[in-house]
Structure formats: C-alpha cells, structure tokens
C-alpha cells in the first residue's frame, strides 16, 4: 500500500494558462475526492467519484474546472484559463466504498502569476 | 446544512503541558466526526474518528476526543504534548461517508 500520490507537487503558471493535475488513489479504493485548500483555511470539497462516476460537484467548481476518472483508477483535475484566485493547494483523497476514512495525498500547490 | 467551527486559530503551549483544541459542529442529522493533522508541506493524516458507540475516542500519538451531542462538540485533547505535535489540526464532519466539511484549523505551537 503506497498511499495516495499526486503529481506534480508544485505548479507555477501564468494567468490564462491551462493546468492539469493527476491523482493516483490507493489501489482498490472506489471513492476519490478532490479538495482545495487556500492559505489559512481548511480544505473545501470540490468533487468526488465512485469508480468512474462523478457523483457530486461543489458550486465552487466553476465551468473552468473539470475532473475525470476514466477507468475508475487515477483521476485528473483540469483548470482552464487559470486566474490568480485559483492559487491554492489541491488535495486528493481516496477511500474504500464501505469505509469512512479518507486517506489524503500530499497535494499539488498551484501558484498562478 | 452542516458546518464546523474551530474556535481557536492558534494555541501556544509549553512542552509536556496538557492541551485542548475545541471543535463545535452544526447539523440537523447524525454525523461522523474526525480530527486530522497536517504537518508542514504534507497532506492530512487522520488522528481519530467518531462514528458511533463510546463517546470517548482514542487516536494516534496519544490524542483523544470526546463527542458531546448535547453541546454539539468534539474537542481534541492530549495530556502531555511534545515538540513534534506542532502542526495544524483540522476538525471535520461528514454525513453518511460522504464529503468532509472542515473547520478553519487550529495551529498548535509547542514551545520547549
């Protein structure tokens, strides 16, 4: 069990560019969650998947954000036309369907200049 | 709607002293309660959780928390802290193993 991994760990981009983050959950975990954490705040829920189905999206997830989990394994989070307000830590977590504990990855820190 | 309030943004304490980090929640339905710890530049690690049963929950690293339904609280305690406990602590609530709703966090700073 290697834990949840995220790539990249850090991303610096210019305003208006598109970025994509990847999350690899713990193997055989059916549920995968994305959260966003800004400085001095707790993580905020963005969206989650059960297998390949996206079951819920937060209203924080504007049209510029899209998430996929095509084969029910890894997931990607894409932000189009980035804005400075998108600068944050993006956290991924996974859990087995029948359990309640979410295991978090180390996060991807996005800085939009 | 569910919400979580962590009343203290920072808690300074000397090593080997006891500490309590406060957490109150608001929910119209039964919830599950969690405490996570975040060390600098790392992800969140689960300390402990309350699902049902005994209201006193013991977790890792000597931490424990008590669920108080009447006061809608889930305060985290440790009888004697170490320098290595310096970190950010987050209380969270979820309903039916769904998304987590986090508080704003409490920074525990342990001084020698």
Coordinates of C-alpha atoms in Angstrom, one line a residue:
Chain A
X1 CA 0.0 0.0 0.0
X2 CA 1.9 3.0 -1.3
X3 CA -0.7 5.7 -0.3
X4 CA -2.3 8.4 -2.4
X5 CA 0.1 10.1 -4.8
X6 CA -0.3 13.4 -6.6
X7 CA 1.6 14.9 -9.5
X8 CA 3.0 17.4 -9.8
X9 CA 3.7 18.6 -6.2
X10 CA 4.2 22.1 -7.3
X11 CA 3.0 24.0 -10.4
X12 CA 3.6 27.7 -11.3
X13 CA 1.7 29.0 -14.2
X14 CA 0.7 32.3 -15.8
X15 CA -2.8 33.6 -15.7
X16 CA -4.8 32.3 -18.6
X17 CA -2.9 29.1 -19.0
X18 CA -4.5 25.6 -18.6
X19 CA -3.2 23.2 -15.9
X20 CA -3.8 19.5 -15.2
X21 CA -3.2 17.6 -12.0
X22 CA -3.1 13.9 -11.5
X23 CA -4.1 11.8 -8.5
X24 CA -3.4 8.1 -8.1
X25 CA -5.5 6.7 -5.2
X26 CA -4.8 3.7 -3.0
X27 CA -5.4 0.7 -5.2
X28 CA -8.9 -0.8 -4.9
X29 CA -10.3 2.4 -3.3
X30 CA -13.6 3.1 -5.1
X31 CA -14.1 6.6 -3.9
X32 CA -11.8 9.5 -4.9
X33 CA -12.2 13.1 -3.7
X34 CA -10.8 16.4 -4.7
X35 CA -10.5 19.3 -2.2
X36 CA -9.0 22.8 -2.4
X37 CA -7.1 24.4 0.5
X38 CA -6.2 28.1 0.5
X39 CA -3.9 29.7 3.0
X40 CA -5.2 29.8 6.5
X41 CA -8.3 27.8 5.6
X42 CA -9.4 24.2 5.9
X43 CA -9.8 22.1 2.8
X44 CA -13.0 22.7 0.8
X45 CA -14.8 19.9 -1.1
X46 CA -14.7 20.2 -4.9
X47 CA -16.0 16.9 -6.3
X48 CA -15.9 13.1 -5.8
X49 CA -16.1 9.9 -7.8
X50 CA -17.3 6.5 -7.1
X51 CA -15.4 4.3 -9.6
X52 CA -15.7 6.3 -12.8
X53 CA -18.9 8.1 -12.0
X54 CA -18.7 11.7 -10.8
X55 CA -21.4 11.8 -8.1
X56 CA -21.2 15.3 -6.7
X57 CA -19.7 18.6 -7.6
X58 CA -19.4 21.6 -5.4
X59 CA -20.6 25.0 -6.6
X60 CA -17.0 26.0 -6.1
X61 CA -16.3 24.0 -9.2
X62 CA -16.8 26.6 -11.9
X63 CA -17.1 25.8 -15.6
X64 CA -13.4 26.3 -15.9
X65 CA -12.8 23.2 -13.7
X66 CA -13.3 19.7 -14.9
X67 CA -12.4 16.4 -13.3
X68 CA -12.3 12.9 -14.8
X69 CA -11.7 9.4 -13.6
X70 CA -12.0 7.5 -16.9
X71 CA -11.2 3.9 -15.8
X72 CA -12.1 4.2 -12.1
X73 CA -8.4 4.3 -11.1
X74 CA -6.5 7.6 -11.4
X75 CA -8.1 11.0 -11.7
X76 CA -7.3 14.3 -13.3
X77 CA -8.3 17.8 -12.4
X78 CA -8.0 20.4 -15.1
X79 CA -8.3 24.1 -14.7
X80 CA -8.8 26.1 -17.8
X81 CA -7.9 29.8 -18.2
X82 CA -6.4 30.0 -14.7
X83 CA -6.9 33.0 -12.5
X84 CA -4.9 34.3 -9.6
X85 CA -7.7 33.2 -7.3
X86 CA -7.1 29.6 -8.3
X87 CA -3.8 29.7 -6.4
X88 CA -4.2 27.0 -3.7
X89 CA -3.2 23.6 -2.6
X90 CA -5.3 20.9 -4.4
X91 CA -5.7 17.8 -2.3
X92 CA -6.8 14.4 -3.4
X93 CA -8.2 11.7 -1.1
X94 CA -9.4 8.2 -1.6
X95 CA -11.5 5.7 0.5
X96 CA -13.0 2.3 0.1
X97 CA -16.7 2.5 -0.7
X98 CA -17.7 0.7 2.5
X99 CA -15.5 2.7 4.9
X100 CA -15.4 6.2 6.1
X101 CA -11.8 7.2 6.4
X102 CA -10.4 9.3 3.6
X103 CA -6.7 9.0 3.0
X104 CA -5.1 12.1 1.7
X105 CA -2.3 12.7 -0.8
X106 CA 0.5 15.3 -0.3
X107 CA -1.3 17.8 -2.5
X108 CA -0.4 19.9 -5.5
X109 CA 0.4 23.5 -4.8
X110 CA -0.7 25.8 -7.6
X111 CA 0.6 29.3 -8.0
X112 CA -0.9 31.5 -10.7
X113 CA 1.2 34.6 -11.5
Chain B
X1 CA -26.5 22.4 6.3
X2 CA -23.5 21.1 8.2
X3 CA -20.7 23.4 9.4
X4 CA -17.7 23.2 11.7
X5 CA -16.3 25.9 14.0
X6 CA -12.8 25.7 15.4
X7 CA -12.8 28.5 18.0
X8 CA -9.1 28.9 18.3
X9 CA -7.0 29.7 15.3
X10 CA -3.7 29.3 17.3
X11 CA -2.9 27.5 20.6
X12 CA 0.5 28.1 22.1
X13 CA 1.6 25.6 24.8
X14 CA 4.7 24.5 26.6
X15 CA 6.1 21.0 26.1
X16 CA 4.6 18.4 28.5
X17 CA 1.6 20.6 29.3
X18 CA -1.9 19.4 28.5
X19 CA -3.8 20.8 25.6
X20 CA -7.4 21.0 24.3
X21 CA -8.4 22.0 20.8
X22 CA -12.0 23.0 20.5
X23 CA -14.4 22.0 17.8
X24 CA -18.2 22.6 17.5
X25 CA -20.4 21.4 14.7
X26 CA -23.8 22.2 13.4
X27 CA -26.0 19.6 11.8
X28 CA -29.7 18.6 11.7
X29 CA -28.8 15.0 11.2
X30 CA -26.4 12.5 12.7
X31 CA -22.9 12.9 11.5
X32 CA -19.5 11.3 11.7
X33 CA -16.7 13.4 13.2
X34 CA -13.0 13.4 12.5
X35 CA -9.8 15.1 13.6
X36 CA -6.9 15.4 11.0
X37 CA -3.4 16.7 11.5
X38 CA -1.4 18.4 8.8
X39 CA 2.4 18.8 9.2
X40 CA 4.1 21.5 7.1
X41 CA 4.2 20.7 3.4
X42 CA 2.3 17.4 3.9
X43 CA -1.2 16.0 3.4
X44 CA -3.7 15.4 6.1
X45 CA -3.3 12.4 8.4
X46 CA -6.2 11.0 10.4
X47 CA -5.8 11.3 14.2
X48 CA -9.2 9.8 15.2
X49 CA -12.8 9.5 14.3
X50 CA -16.2 9.1 15.9
X51 CA -18.8 7.1 14.1
X52 CA -21.0 5.7 17.0
X53 CA -20.7 4.0 20.3
X54 CA -18.4 5.2 23.1
X55 CA -18.3 9.0 23.2
X56 CA -14.6 8.9 24.2
X57 CA -12.4 8.2 21.2
X58 CA -8.7 7.4 21.3
X59 CA -6.5 8.1 18.4
X60 CA -2.8 8.0 17.4
X61 CA 0.0 9.8 19.1
X62 CA -1.8 9.9 22.5
X63 CA -4.7 12.1 21.3
X64 CA -8.3 11.6 22.4
X65 CA -11.6 13.3 21.7
X66 CA -15.0 13.3 23.4
X67 CA -18.2 13.5 21.5
X68 CA -20.8 15.6 23.3
X69 CA -24.1 15.5 21.4
X70 CA -25.9 18.0 23.7
X71 CA -23.2 20.6 23.2
X72 CA -22.5 19.5 19.6
X73 CA -18.8 19.4 20.4
X74 CA -15.9 17.2 19.6
X75 CA -12.9 18.6 21.4
X76 CA -9.4 17.1 21.0
X77 CA -7.2 16.6 24.0
X78 CA -3.7 15.4 24.8
X79 CA -2.5 15.2 28.5
X80 CA 1.2 16.0 27.6
X81 CA 2.3 17.5 24.3
X82 CA 5.7 17.1 22.6
X83 CA 7.5 19.5 20.3
X84 CA 6.7 17.1 17.5
X85 CA 3.0 17.8 17.9
X86 CA 3.5 21.3 16.4
X87 CA 1.2 21.2 13.4
X88 CA -2.2 22.4 12.0
X89 CA -5.2 20.4 13.3
X90 CA -8.5 20.2 11.5
X91 CA -11.9 19.1 12.7
X92 CA -14.2 17.7 10.1
X93 CA -17.7 16.3 9.8
X94 CA -19.4 14.1 7.2
X95 CA -22.8 12.6 6.7
X96 CA -23.1 9.0 5.6
X97 CA -19.5 8.6 4.5
X98 CA -19.8 11.4 2.1
X99 CA -17.6 14.5 1.6
X100 CA -15.8 16.0 4.5
X101 CA -16.6 19.5 5.8
X102 CA -13.6 21.0 7.5
X103 CA -13.2 23.7 10.1
X104 CA -10.6 26.5 9.5
X105 CA -8.0 24.7 11.5
X106 CA -6.1 25.3 14.8
X107 CA -2.4 25.8 14.7
X108 CA -0.8 24.1 17.7
X109 CA 2.6 25.6 18.6
X110 CA 4.6 23.7 21.2
X111 CA 7.4 25.5 22.9
X112 CA 10.3 24.0 24.8

